[in-house]
Amino acid sequence: MSRVRADEEEYWHSSKFRAFTFDDEDDELSQLKESKRAVNSLRDIVDDDDDDLERVSWSGEPVGSISWSIKETASGSTSSLDGRDSSLQKGSSSYAALPKQASSYSLSSLFKGRNKLSSFQSLSDALTDTGVKNYAPELRRPKAEYKDYSGDWSPKDTVRRMQRGKVCSLERFRSLQDKLVLLDEAVAGHDGNVITAVLIFLKRTLRREILFRELEVRQVALCHLIHFLRETGEQKFLLDLLRFLDRTEEVALSQYREHLNIQDVEKRREFLKGCIGLPFSAEDTSHIQDHYTLLERQIIIEANDRHLEMAGQSELFRKYPRKASILNMPLVTTLFYSCFYHYTEAEGMFSSPTNLKKTFKIPDKQYVLTALAARAKLRAWGDVDALLTTKNWLGYTKKKAPIGFHRVVEILQRNNAPVQVLQEYVRLVEDVETRLNLATKYKCHDVVIETYRDLKDRIQLTAYKGKVERGSAEEEKINSILSNTQIRWKN
Amino acid sequence: SRREERPYCDTCEVFGHWTAESASDRVLCSCREDRGRSPQRDFHILFVPRRSLLCEQWLKEQGVLGSFIHREQYSLDLIPFDGDLLSMESESAFKECYLESDQTSLYHAAKGLMTLQALYGTIPQIFGKGDCARHVANMMIRMKREFPGSQNSIFPVFDTLLLLDRNVDLLTPLATQLTYEGLIDEIYGIQNTYVKLPPEKFAPKKQGEGGKDLPTEPKKLQLNSAEELYAEIRDKNFNAVGSVLSKKAKIISAAFEERHHAKTVGEIKQFVSQLPHMQAARSSLANHTSIAELIKDITTSEDFFDNLTVEQEFMSGIDTDKVNNYIEDCIAQKHPLIKILRLVCLQSVCNSGLKQKVLDHYKREILQTYGYEHILTLNNLEKAGLLKPQTSGRNNYPTIRKTLRLWMDDVNEQNPNDISYVYSGYAPLSVRLAQLLARPGWRSIEEVLKMLPGPHFEERQQLPTGLQKKRQHGENRVTLVFFLGGVTYAEIAALRFLSQMEDGGTEYIIATTKLINGTTWIKSLMEKLEPAPF
C-alpha cells in the first residue's frame, strides 16, 4: 500500500501536469474566455504543436520509458500485421506516435487531462462552466449567498444556469403560472438534478393538492418527485401522493417497505399486521400475511427458547447453544431451527415442525430436505430413517425420498454419517451409474460389490478387489462371488 | 471514499456516484469530526462526476455548506477504459431509466456524445432501438440546434452511431460470459479495469524461501490492452486460452535460451537490450497462467457445469415453460439469491414471460427460503420486465431466436467464425442487431424488431460538403455502439470479433453507461434491505 502511495506522490510531484486549475475571473469574462478557449482547443487538437511537456500515456508512464516503448513496439507490430489503420483500437494511447491528422487521434487523448491551462478542453467544459467561486472568509456566510445577484433570469435561463451547476434563486417565481413554466423548462432540459431542485422548491411553496394535481399531468416530473421522496424517506408525503394518483399497489408496497426501518420486533410485528389489509395483488397478500404470522411465531419461540437456554436445564440447548436469535429469519431457516430444537413436539405447539409445515403449507420436498439436514446434523440417524420410511395401507414399510436418494446421501455425507448409515441409502439410489459413483466415492464397498454382481461385470469386480483391504471381509465377499459358478458373467 | 493527507491540501475526499444523501452524510460526518479535531482546517468539496443540487441542499440543511471554501465539480461523462471502450460508470443508470423513469443518465449520455462529436466530428448517421435510444437521439438533435457553435469542421471519425437500449436485450447479461475477460469479471469482478485475486497462486517462487509466508493481501492487477498478452487472450473463449498460454511459454523459454548462443559482444548487447521486454512478457505470462488456473478450478466444478447446462437449455428453448429442477435444487441448498434470480429471469426472458403457475411457484420458494422482504426485489424485477407472467399467451422468443440465429449448434471455440463463441453457442442479441445493421440492414428483420420493445429509427445529421467522406475502396466504416443501461465484456468481445473479421467492413467503438455482468446488474435492481444510514 505505502509503495503505491509513494508512486502516486512521485507522479504528482514529478510530472509537469497540473491536475486542476481554478481560475478566479468573474462570470461574464470567464464565459467569453471559455468559448474562446473552446475554439482554441479545437485548433490545439489539430495543430498539436510540440511543447516541452512530458508526454504521459494513459497508463501513466512517461512516453519513452522502457516499458512504454515495449508496449509501443508491441502494439505497432500487431497493427502492422493487420495491415490497416486501426489507431482507434490501439490499446495503449500512442498519441505522440500517431500521424498528425485530426481523425486519427486515439480516444485516449480525451482524458489526457489539461496539459496546460488553455490547451485541451472539451466541449462540455466550454458549455458547462463550473462557476461559483467564493473566496470570502468562511463558516458563516450571509444568507444572500444563495440569492442571485443579477436577478432577472427568465425560466429558461434559470434552468440553463442551474444545468451549469450555478446556484440560482427560485424565490422570484411567485405565481403558480411562473412556477409551472419553470418546471416545464426544467423537464425540457432533461437534467434530473435541476428537475429535482425545482420540485423541492415547488414542494415547499405549493399546497399539496395543487402540486399533486399539476404533477398528475406532468409524468416525468412526477417520477422524479416519487424517486426523490423514496430516497429521502419522506414516507408520509409519498403515500399521500400515491394515494392521490390511485396507485394502490404501489402504496401497499411502499408502506410495506417501511417495516425494514423498524428495529423493535414488537413494533415491527404490529406494523406488519397493519400491512395485511393493504391493497396488494392477491398473490402478494398471502405472502404478507405469512410474513406477519412468521414473525408472530418467531417472537413466541424466541421468548420460550431464550428462557430455556438461560435456565440451562435443556440438554439440547446446553450441548448446542444457539448461534443467533431466530427473529426475522426466513421461513425455511425457522423450520430448520424447529427441526433442530423442537423435533418431537406435538403438532399443537407453535414451535413444532409439523405445525409450521401446516401453517405455511410447506411442500413435502422442502420439508424433508430441511428436516433431514437438521436431524443429520444432530446425528439422529433413527429420525432420518423414520423420516424416509412410509407405511402403506397394508402395513408394509417402504423407503421413499421425495428429493431423490442421491440428495439424501449428499446431505448425510456432509454431516459425516458413518458408512453403515450411508450405504443403506446409497443402495436405494435408482440410477445404476449414480449409485456406483456415490458408492465408490464414499467407500460403500458392499454396495459397489453387489452392484457389479448384479451387472454381471466380472472385470470391474476383479478390478475392485485392488481397492479393498487385504484380508478384509469385503475381499472375501468378492472372492466368493467370483468363484460362484451360478453367475453367468457378461465378460 | 479515499482520504489522503497532502502538504497543500488538508483533507481530500473523493465522492463518486453515490446517492446524494449517502455521500453528503459521509461528508457531514468527516467534516464535523475534523472540525472538532482541528478547527483551523480548510474544507473543499469536489463533486465527481457532477455536482448535485440535492446534495448541496442537504448540506445546507445540516448547516455545514458554508464551511466549504470551494465547491466544484469535475464533470465526467464518458471515461475511456481502453482504446475502443468508453463508459460513464453510472451504476444505477439502468435502474433509474427503467424503474424510476429518471432519465438524467440519458441526458448525460447525450452530453457525452456531444463532446465526442466536438472532438471527432459530427456523426452523419444515427440508428437506434428502444425508448431510451429515441430519447437520447432527440436530445442530441436538440442540443445541436441550441448550440449552433458546436458545428465543427472536423472530419468525422465515426460513420454511424448505434444507440441500443439494454431492455431490447435483457437476455444477454443474464447468461454466464465464457470469454476469458468475461469469466474473470463473473468470478472476481473487474472494477475500473482492476481485479483483485486470491493471493495463493501468485506467491513468489523463490528458492530458499520455501513459501514460508504466503501473501495474505489479495493480488491486484490492472487489465487492459496495453498488456500484449492480455490483448491477445481477453476476448477468446476460455477454452482457447490454455493453448495460447502454453505456446507463449514455449516462445519465451526459447527466447531466454538464446543467451547461450550469444557469442560476440554485439550479440550479447542485442540480447540484453531485449531483456526488459522478455521479462515483462514472462511476468505477464505468469500472471495469466495463475488466473487461468483459478478460473479453471471453477469452470471444471460440477456446479458450474450444471448451471451452464440449464442456461444453455433455456437459451436454445428447451423446457422453458415448466419449473426447472436444478433451480429448485439450488433454492433448497440456499445458493446465493442472485444466482437464483439470474436463472429464473433467464427462463422468463427465454419464454416471453413465465406461466402464472410457474412464476408463483418460484416466487413462493424464493420468499420462503430467503425471506419475505424480497417481495420488493421481485417486484422491481417485474417492473424492469425481467421476471413477468406470460400475458399474451404467446412465446415470441423462438421466432426471435431463429430469425436472428441466436443459437448456433456448431460453435467453434478455438477458431471462431461467429460471435456465438463468446457464450459457447449463444450469439448475444444486441451484437447480432449491430451486425445485421451493418449488413444487410435492419429492413431485413423488420418483423423481429417489432417484437422487441421500443421504436427503431434512423436519423441523419447534415455535414458540410467538404467533410463528407469519399470512401476508398476497401476502407472500413467505423460504428460507435452505445449501450444504454450497460454492456458485458462478452458483448464487447463479440463486437471486437466483428471488427477483426477479414471481410467485415465495419470497425466498432463501444460506449456504455456502465460495464456490467449479470450479478452486478441484478444487484443494482435489488431493494436495499438495510435501513438507511440516518
Short mmCIF file of C-alpha atoms in Angstrom, two decimals, chain B residues 77-482:
data_model
loop_
_atom_site.label_atom_id
_atom_site.label_comp_id
_atom_site.label_asym_id
_atom_site.label_seq_id
_atom_site.Cartn_x
_atom_site.Cartn_y
_atom_site.Cartn_z
CA ASP B 77 -19.36 11.96 -18.93
CA LEU B 78 -17.53 9.27 -20.84
CA ILE B 79 -14.45 7.77 -19.28
CA PRO B 80 -12.11 5.87 -21.62
CA PHE B 81 -11.44 2.34 -20.41
CA ASP B 82 -9.49 1.14 -23.38
CA GLY B 83 -8.62 2.12 -26.91
CA ASP B 84 -12.08 1.18 -28.09
CA LEU B 85 -14.18 1.43 -24.95
CA LEU B 86 -15.83 4.29 -23.10
CA SER B 87 -18.03 4.07 -20.05
CA MET B 88 -19.95 6.53 -17.92
CA GLU B 89 -19.68 4.13 -14.97
CA SER B 90 -23.10 5.12 -13.81
CA GLU B 91 -24.08 2.14 -11.74
CA SER B 92 -27.72 2.99 -11.31
CA ALA B 93 -28.43 4.10 -14.88
CA PHE B 94 -30.49 1.02 -15.75
CA LYS B 95 -32.47 1.16 -12.54
CA GLU B 96 -33.12 4.86 -12.91
CA CYS B 97 -34.26 4.59 -16.51
CA TYR B 98 -36.45 1.53 -16.23
CA LEU B 99 -37.69 1.51 -12.64
CA GLU B 100 -37.80 5.12 -11.67
CA SER B 101 -38.27 6.77 -15.07
CA ASP B 102 -35.46 9.12 -14.15
CA GLN B 103 -33.67 9.84 -17.40
CA THR B 104 -30.91 12.02 -16.07
CA SER B 105 -28.26 9.49 -17.03
CA LEU B 106 -29.54 9.70 -20.61
CA TYR B 107 -29.13 13.45 -20.52
CA HIS B 108 -25.50 12.94 -19.56
CA ALA B 109 -25.10 10.27 -22.21
CA ALA B 110 -26.33 12.77 -24.79
CA LYS B 111 -23.93 15.37 -23.43
CA GLY B 112 -21.10 12.88 -23.61
CA LEU B 113 -21.96 12.18 -27.22
CA MET B 114 -21.93 15.89 -27.99
CA THR B 115 -18.44 16.13 -26.51
CA LEU B 116 -17.37 13.18 -28.57
CA GLN B 117 -18.71 14.81 -31.70
CA ALA B 118 -16.90 18.04 -30.88
CA LEU B 119 -13.68 16.05 -30.81
CA TYR B 120 -14.21 13.52 -33.55
CA GLY B 121 -16.65 15.22 -35.85
CA THR B 122 -20.39 15.07 -36.37
CA ILE B 123 -21.64 11.53 -36.79
CA PRO B 124 -23.64 11.55 -40.03
CA GLN B 125 -25.91 8.59 -39.31
CA ILE B 126 -27.74 7.69 -36.12
CA PHE B 127 -29.59 4.41 -35.72
CA GLY B 128 -31.37 3.30 -32.59
CA LYS B 129 -33.67 0.80 -31.00
CA GLY B 130 -35.62 1.36 -27.81
CA ASP B 131 -37.27 4.18 -25.90
CA CYS B 132 -34.11 5.41 -24.23
CA ALA B 133 -32.28 5.37 -27.56
CA ARG B 134 -35.03 7.51 -29.07
CA HIS B 135 -34.79 9.88 -26.14
CA VAL B 136 -31.02 10.27 -26.42
CA ALA B 137 -31.21 10.87 -30.16
CA ASN B 138 -33.86 13.54 -29.60
CA MET B 139 -31.72 15.27 -27.02
CA MET B 140 -28.68 15.20 -29.30
CA ILE B 141 -30.61 16.76 -32.13
CA ARG B 142 -31.94 19.40 -29.78
CA MET B 143 -28.58 20.20 -28.28
CA LYS B 144 -27.13 20.60 -31.73
CA ARG B 145 -29.88 23.02 -32.62
CA GLU B 146 -29.43 25.01 -29.42
CA PHE B 147 -25.69 25.33 -29.67
CA PRO B 148 -25.05 26.12 -33.30
CA GLY B 149 -21.49 26.91 -32.26
CA SER B 150 -20.94 23.23 -31.82
CA GLN B 151 -20.99 22.87 -35.55
CA ASN B 152 -17.39 22.00 -36.18
CA SER B 153 -15.07 21.49 -39.04
CA ILE B 154 -13.56 18.20 -38.01
CA PHE B 155 -13.52 15.40 -40.45
CA PRO B 156 -15.79 12.74 -38.94
CA VAL B 157 -14.17 9.66 -37.45
CA PHE B 158 -17.41 7.80 -36.92
CA ASP B 159 -19.69 6.95 -39.79
CA THR B 160 -22.53 5.64 -37.70
CA LEU B 161 -23.86 5.82 -34.19
CA LEU B 162 -25.97 2.92 -32.98
CA LEU B 163 -27.94 3.54 -29.79
CA LEU B 164 -29.23 0.39 -28.10
CA ASP B 165 -31.44 0.08 -25.05
CA ARG B 166 -30.44 -2.59 -22.60
CA ASN B 167 -34.05 -3.63 -22.32
CA VAL B 168 -34.12 -4.56 -26.00
CA ASP B 169 -31.84 -7.41 -24.99
CA LEU B 170 -32.43 -8.42 -21.38
CA LEU B 171 -31.22 -11.92 -22.09
CA THR B 172 -27.51 -11.49 -22.74
CA PRO B 173 -26.28 -10.15 -19.38
CA LEU B 174 -28.13 -12.93 -17.54
CA ALA B 175 -26.10 -15.69 -19.20
CA THR B 176 -22.66 -16.58 -17.87
CA GLN B 177 -19.95 -14.99 -20.03
CA LEU B 178 -17.46 -17.53 -21.33
CA THR B 179 -14.68 -15.35 -22.66
CA TYR B 180 -11.51 -15.06 -20.60
CA GLU B 181 -12.20 -11.50 -19.54
CA GLY B 182 -15.90 -12.22 -19.08
CA LEU B 183 -15.13 -15.07 -16.72
CA ILE B 184 -12.67 -13.00 -14.71
CA ASP B 185 -15.46 -10.48 -14.30
CA GLU B 186 -18.11 -13.09 -13.47
CA ILE B 187 -15.95 -14.74 -10.85
CA TYR B 188 -13.84 -11.98 -9.32
CA GLY B 189 -15.47 -8.79 -10.56
CA ILE B 190 -13.44 -6.27 -12.57
CA GLN B 191 -13.67 -2.79 -11.12
CA ASN B 192 -12.39 0.14 -13.11
CA THR B 193 -10.09 -2.21 -15.05
CA TYR B 194 -8.66 -3.65 -11.84
CA VAL B 195 -9.27 -7.09 -10.46
CA LYS B 196 -8.48 -8.44 -7.01
CA LEU B 197 -7.49 -12.10 -6.92
CA PRO B 198 -6.85 -14.62 -4.18
CA PRO B 199 -3.11 -14.35 -3.50
CA GLU B 200 -2.18 -18.04 -3.08
CA LYS B 201 -1.41 -18.69 -6.72
CA PHE B 202 0.71 -15.58 -7.01
CA ALA B 203 3.22 -16.47 -4.31
CA PRO B 204 6.72 -15.67 -5.47
CA LYS B 205 8.55 -18.91 -6.14
CA LYS B 206 12.00 -18.01 -4.93
CA GLN B 207 14.33 -20.68 -3.88
CA GLY B 208 15.30 -20.81 -0.24
CA GLU B 209 12.21 -19.04 0.99
CA GLY B 210 10.25 -22.23 0.80
CA GLY B 211 6.88 -20.49 0.82
CA LYS B 212 7.07 -19.71 4.47
CA ASP B 213 5.00 -16.59 4.39
CA LEU B 214 2.22 -16.71 1.85
CA PRO B 215 0.82 -13.33 0.93
CA THR B 216 -2.49 -12.61 2.56
CA GLU B 217 -3.48 -9.45 0.74
CA PRO B 218 -5.43 -10.00 -2.45
CA LYS B 219 -3.38 -9.64 -5.59
CA LYS B 220 -4.44 -6.57 -7.51
CA LEU B 221 -3.89 -6.49 -11.25
CA GLN B 222 -4.72 -3.99 -13.93
CA LEU B 223 -6.30 -5.42 -17.03
CA ASN B 224 -6.22 -3.62 -20.35
CA SER B 225 -4.99 -3.98 -23.87
CA ALA B 226 -1.70 -2.23 -23.12
CA GLU B 227 -0.59 -5.64 -21.96
CA GLU B 228 0.25 -7.50 -25.13
CA LEU B 229 -0.68 -10.96 -23.90
CA TYR B 230 -3.91 -9.82 -22.33
CA ALA B 231 -4.92 -8.06 -25.51
CA GLU B 232 -4.48 -11.34 -27.32
CA ILE B 233 -6.46 -13.55 -24.95
CA ARG B 234 -9.02 -11.34 -23.25
CA ASP B 235 -11.71 -11.87 -25.87
CA LYS B 236 -11.09 -15.53 -26.57
CA ASN B 237 -13.38 -18.27 -25.38
CA PHE B 238 -11.84 -19.58 -22.17
CA ASN B 239 -11.36 -22.98 -23.73
CA ALA B 240 -8.99 -21.45 -26.27
CA VAL B 241 -6.85 -19.62 -23.71
CA GLY B 242 -4.84 -22.60 -22.46
CA SER B 243 -3.23 -23.36 -25.81
CA VAL B 244 -2.21 -19.73 -26.35
CA LEU B 245 -0.60 -19.62 -22.92
CA SER B 246 1.41 -22.77 -23.50
CA LYS B 247 2.51 -21.58 -26.93
CA LYS B 248 3.67 -18.30 -25.39
CA ALA B 249 5.53 -20.17 -22.69
CA LYS B 250 7.49 -22.06 -25.31
CA ILE B 251 8.36 -18.89 -27.22
CA ILE B 252 9.55 -17.14 -24.09
CA SER B 253 11.71 -20.01 -22.88
CA ALA B 254 13.22 -20.24 -26.34
CA ALA B 255 13.97 -16.53 -26.26
CA PHE B 256 15.72 -16.87 -22.91
CA GLU B 257 17.68 -19.83 -24.25
CA GLU B 258 19.12 -17.56 -26.92
CA ARG B 259 21.61 -16.24 -24.43
CA HIS B 260 23.68 -19.39 -24.82
CA HIS B 261 24.10 -18.66 -28.48
CA ALA B 262 25.15 -15.10 -27.95
CA LYS B 263 28.86 -15.19 -28.52
CA THR B 264 30.07 -11.84 -29.70
CA VAL B 265 29.77 -8.64 -27.70
CA GLY B 266 27.32 -7.38 -30.28
CA GLU B 267 25.08 -10.40 -29.86
CA ILE B 268 25.18 -10.13 -26.09
CA LYS B 269 24.34 -6.47 -26.31
CA GLN B 270 21.41 -7.23 -28.50
CA PHE B 271 20.20 -9.88 -26.11
CA VAL B 272 20.46 -7.53 -23.17
CA SER B 273 18.54 -4.87 -25.00
CA GLN B 274 15.64 -7.26 -25.41
CA LEU B 275 15.73 -8.31 -21.79
CA PRO B 276 13.21 -5.82 -20.36
CA HIS B 277 10.65 -6.83 -22.94
CA MET B 278 11.24 -10.50 -22.26
CA GLN B 279 10.99 -10.09 -18.53
CA ALA B 280 7.76 -8.12 -18.86
CA ALA B 281 6.38 -10.83 -21.11
CA ARG B 282 7.40 -13.52 -18.65
CA SER B 283 5.72 -11.90 -15.68
CA SER B 284 2.61 -11.22 -17.73
CA LEU B 285 2.53 -14.87 -18.74
CA ALA B 286 2.98 -15.98 -15.13
CA ASN B 287 0.08 -13.82 -14.01
CA HIS B 288 -2.30 -15.03 -16.66
CA THR B 289 -1.36 -18.63 -16.15
CA SER B 290 -2.27 -18.22 -12.49
CA ILE B 291 -5.55 -16.51 -13.31
CA ALA B 292 -6.40 -19.20 -15.84
CA GLU B 293 -5.74 -21.85 -13.22
CA LEU B 294 -8.02 -20.11 -10.74
CA ILE B 295 -10.77 -19.90 -13.32
CA LYS B 296 -10.31 -23.46 -14.43
CA ASP B 297 -10.87 -24.67 -10.87
CA ILE B 298 -14.28 -23.11 -11.08
CA THR B 299 -15.26 -23.88 -14.65
CA THR B 300 -14.47 -27.55 -14.13
CA SER B 301 -16.63 -27.77 -11.00
CA GLU B 302 -19.82 -29.75 -11.16
CA ASP B 303 -21.99 -26.86 -10.16
CA PHE B 304 -20.60 -24.56 -12.85
CA PHE B 305 -21.33 -27.23 -15.42
CA ASP B 306 -24.88 -27.84 -14.16
CA ASN B 307 -25.60 -24.13 -14.10
CA LEU B 308 -24.28 -23.67 -17.62
CA THR B 309 -26.27 -26.64 -18.90
CA VAL B 310 -29.50 -25.10 -17.63
CA GLU B 311 -28.65 -21.71 -19.08
CA GLN B 312 -27.94 -23.25 -22.46
CA GLU B 313 -31.13 -25.27 -22.39
CA PHE B 314 -33.13 -22.13 -21.75
CA MET B 315 -31.34 -20.16 -24.44
CA SER B 316 -31.88 -22.89 -27.00
CA GLY B 317 -35.52 -23.03 -26.00
CA ILE B 318 -35.70 -26.33 -24.10
CA ASP B 319 -38.20 -26.71 -21.24
CA THR B 320 -38.60 -23.03 -20.60
CA ASP B 321 -42.26 -23.38 -19.68
CA LYS B 322 -42.04 -25.51 -16.56
CA VAL B 323 -40.45 -25.44 -13.14
CA ASN B 324 -36.78 -26.33 -13.50
CA ASN B 325 -35.33 -28.99 -11.22
CA TYR B 326 -31.90 -27.50 -10.96
CA ILE B 327 -33.26 -24.11 -9.91
CA GLU B 328 -35.39 -25.80 -7.27
CA ASP B 329 -32.35 -27.70 -6.01
CA CYS B 330 -30.31 -24.52 -5.81
CA ILE B 331 -33.02 -22.83 -3.79
CA ALA B 332 -33.22 -25.83 -1.49
CA GLN B 333 -29.48 -25.65 -0.93
CA LYS B 334 -29.68 -21.92 -0.41
CA HIS B 335 -27.32 -20.95 -3.18
CA PRO B 336 -26.78 -17.19 -3.39
CA LEU B 337 -30.04 -15.44 -4.16
CA ILE B 338 -28.58 -13.52 -7.09
CA LYS B 339 -27.69 -16.77 -8.82
CA ILE B 340 -31.29 -17.94 -8.45
CA LEU B 341 -32.66 -14.66 -9.71
CA ARG B 342 -30.37 -14.73 -12.74
CA LEU B 343 -31.60 -18.19 -13.69
CA VAL B 344 -35.28 -17.50 -13.09
CA CYS B 345 -35.09 -14.23 -15.03
CA LEU B 346 -33.25 -16.00 -17.85
CA GLN B 347 -36.01 -18.59 -18.03
CA SER B 348 -38.63 -15.87 -18.02
CA VAL B 349 -36.93 -13.90 -20.81
CA CYS B 350 -36.45 -17.05 -22.93
CA ASN B 351 -40.13 -17.83 -22.62
CA SER B 352 -41.52 -14.30 -23.13
CA GLY B 353 -42.67 -14.50 -19.52
CA LEU B 354 -43.42 -17.47 -17.29
CA LYS B 355 -46.73 -19.24 -16.94
CA GLN B 356 -48.52 -17.80 -13.93
CA LYS B 357 -48.31 -21.11 -12.07
CA VAL B 358 -44.58 -21.45 -12.64
CA LEU B 359 -43.93 -17.85 -11.64
CA ASP B 360 -45.95 -18.22 -8.46
CA HIS B 361 -44.10 -21.38 -7.57
CA TYR B 362 -40.68 -19.77 -7.92
CA LYS B 363 -41.80 -16.69 -6.03
CA ARG B 364 -43.10 -18.74 -3.13
CA GLU B 365 -39.95 -20.83 -2.90
CA ILE B 366 -37.71 -17.77 -3.02
CA LEU B 367 -39.67 -15.88 -0.38
CA GLN B 368 -39.89 -18.88 1.94
CA THR B 369 -36.19 -19.62 1.67
CA TYR B 370 -34.63 -16.18 1.50
CA GLY B 371 -37.17 -14.07 3.38
CA TYR B 372 -40.47 -12.38 2.59
CA GLU B 373 -38.91 -8.94 2.33
CA HIS B 374 -37.52 -9.96 -1.07
CA ILE B 375 -41.00 -9.43 -2.41
CA LEU B 376 -39.76 -5.88 -3.02
CA THR B 377 -36.89 -7.12 -5.19
CA LEU B 378 -39.16 -9.47 -7.12
CA ASN B 379 -41.41 -6.54 -7.73
CA ASN B 380 -38.53 -4.48 -9.11
CA LEU B 381 -37.58 -7.31 -11.46
CA GLU B 382 -41.16 -7.49 -12.69
CA LYS B 383 -41.22 -3.76 -13.30
CA ALA B 384 -38.00 -3.99 -15.29
CA GLY B 385 -39.53 -6.76 -17.41
CA LEU B 386 -37.00 -9.35 -16.31
CA LEU B 387 -39.49 -11.50 -14.49
CA LYS B 388 -43.05 -11.50 -15.62
CA PRO B 389 -46.11 -13.59 -16.27
CA GLN B 390 -46.69 -14.54 -19.87
CA THR B 391 -49.52 -12.20 -20.68
CA SER B 392 -50.13 -12.58 -24.34
CA GLY B 393 -50.05 -16.35 -24.06
CA ARG B 394 -47.59 -16.32 -26.91
CA ASN B 395 -43.91 -17.00 -26.75
CA ASN B 396 -42.05 -14.81 -29.22
CA TYR B 397 -38.60 -15.95 -28.23
CA PRO B 398 -38.36 -18.92 -30.64
CA THR B 399 -39.13 -16.65 -33.58
CA ILE B 400 -36.56 -14.11 -32.43
CA ARG B 401 -34.04 -16.85 -31.81
CA LYS B 402 -34.44 -18.40 -35.22
CA THR B 403 -34.58 -15.20 -37.22
CA LEU B 404 -31.56 -13.67 -35.53
CA ARG B 405 -29.77 -17.03 -35.30
CA LEU B 406 -29.18 -16.56 -31.60
CA TRP B 407 -28.43 -20.22 -31.02
CA MET B 408 -25.67 -21.90 -33.01
CA ASP B 409 -25.20 -25.60 -32.54
CA ASP B 410 -21.82 -25.93 -34.18
CA VAL B 411 -19.76 -23.41 -32.33
CA ASN B 412 -16.02 -23.25 -32.81
CA GLU B 413 -14.40 -22.04 -29.63
CA GLN B 414 -10.80 -22.25 -30.85
CA ASN B 415 -11.12 -20.54 -34.23
CA PRO B 416 -14.49 -18.86 -34.13
CA ASN B 417 -16.39 -17.98 -37.25
CA ASP B 418 -19.35 -16.40 -35.48
CA ILE B 419 -19.95 -14.20 -32.44
CA SER B 420 -21.76 -17.06 -30.69
CA TYR B 421 -18.38 -18.29 -29.44
CA VAL B 422 -18.48 -15.76 -26.60
CA TYR B 423 -21.25 -17.74 -24.90
CA SER B 424 -20.31 -21.11 -26.41
CA GLY B 425 -23.42 -21.29 -28.54
CA TYR B 426 -25.49 -18.22 -27.82
CA ALA B 427 -24.94 -15.18 -30.03
CA PRO B 428 -25.69 -12.03 -28.00
CA LEU B 429 -28.86 -10.45 -29.37
CA SER B 430 -27.58 -6.90 -29.02
CA VAL B 431 -24.46 -7.61 -31.08
CA ARG B 432 -26.48 -9.52 -33.67
CA LEU B 433 -28.56 -6.38 -34.12
CA ALA B 434 -25.38 -4.38 -34.69
CA GLN B 435 -24.08 -6.99 -37.11
CA LEU B 436 -27.30 -7.10 -39.12
CA LEU B 437 -27.46 -3.33 -39.21
CA ALA B 438 -24.09 -3.25 -40.98
CA ARG B 439 -25.11 -5.98 -43.37
CA PRO B 440 -27.70 -6.37 -44.87
CA GLY B 441 -29.51 -3.65 -42.90
CA TRP B 442 -32.42 -3.69 -40.49
CA ARG B 443 -35.02 -3.74 -43.23
CA SER B 444 -34.46 -7.48 -43.45
CA ILE B 445 -35.56 -8.03 -39.84
CA GLU B 446 -38.47 -5.60 -39.51
CA GLU B 447 -40.75 -8.27 -38.10
CA VAL B 448 -38.41 -9.21 -35.28
CA LEU B 449 -37.60 -5.60 -34.48
CA LYS B 450 -41.29 -5.05 -33.91
CA MET B 451 -41.35 -7.87 -31.37
CA LEU B 452 -38.58 -6.23 -29.37
CA PRO B 453 -39.55 -3.34 -27.09
CA GLY B 454 -39.37 0.30 -28.16
CA PRO B 455 -39.17 2.04 -31.53
CA HIS B 456 -36.38 1.65 -34.04
CA PHE B 457 -35.32 4.65 -36.03
CA GLU B 458 -32.79 6.34 -38.24
CA GLU B 459 -31.64 9.97 -38.18
CA ARG B 460 -29.21 11.83 -40.39
CA GLN B 461 -27.04 14.77 -39.41
CA GLN B 462 -26.05 17.03 -42.28
CA LEU B 463 -22.36 17.52 -42.91
CA PRO B 464 -20.83 20.40 -44.83
CA THR B 465 -19.88 19.12 -48.26
CA GLY B 466 -16.19 19.46 -47.56
CA LEU B 467 -16.41 16.97 -44.72
CA GLN B 468 -18.32 14.27 -46.50
CA LYS B 469 -16.35 11.13 -46.76
CA LYS B 470 -15.31 9.76 -50.06
CA ARG B 471 -14.77 6.20 -49.19
CA GLN B 472 -11.75 4.47 -50.57
CA HIS B 473 -12.33 1.03 -51.85
CA GLY B 474 -11.95 -1.49 -49.04
CA GLU B 475 -11.90 1.13 -46.35
CA ASN B 476 -13.69 0.18 -43.16
CA ARG B 477 -16.63 2.04 -41.74
CA VAL B 478 -16.47 2.99 -38.07
CA THR B 479 -19.55 2.50 -35.92
CA LEU B 480 -19.96 3.72 -32.39
CA VAL B 481 -22.29 1.41 -30.47
CA PHE B 482 -23.72 2.97 -27.33
#
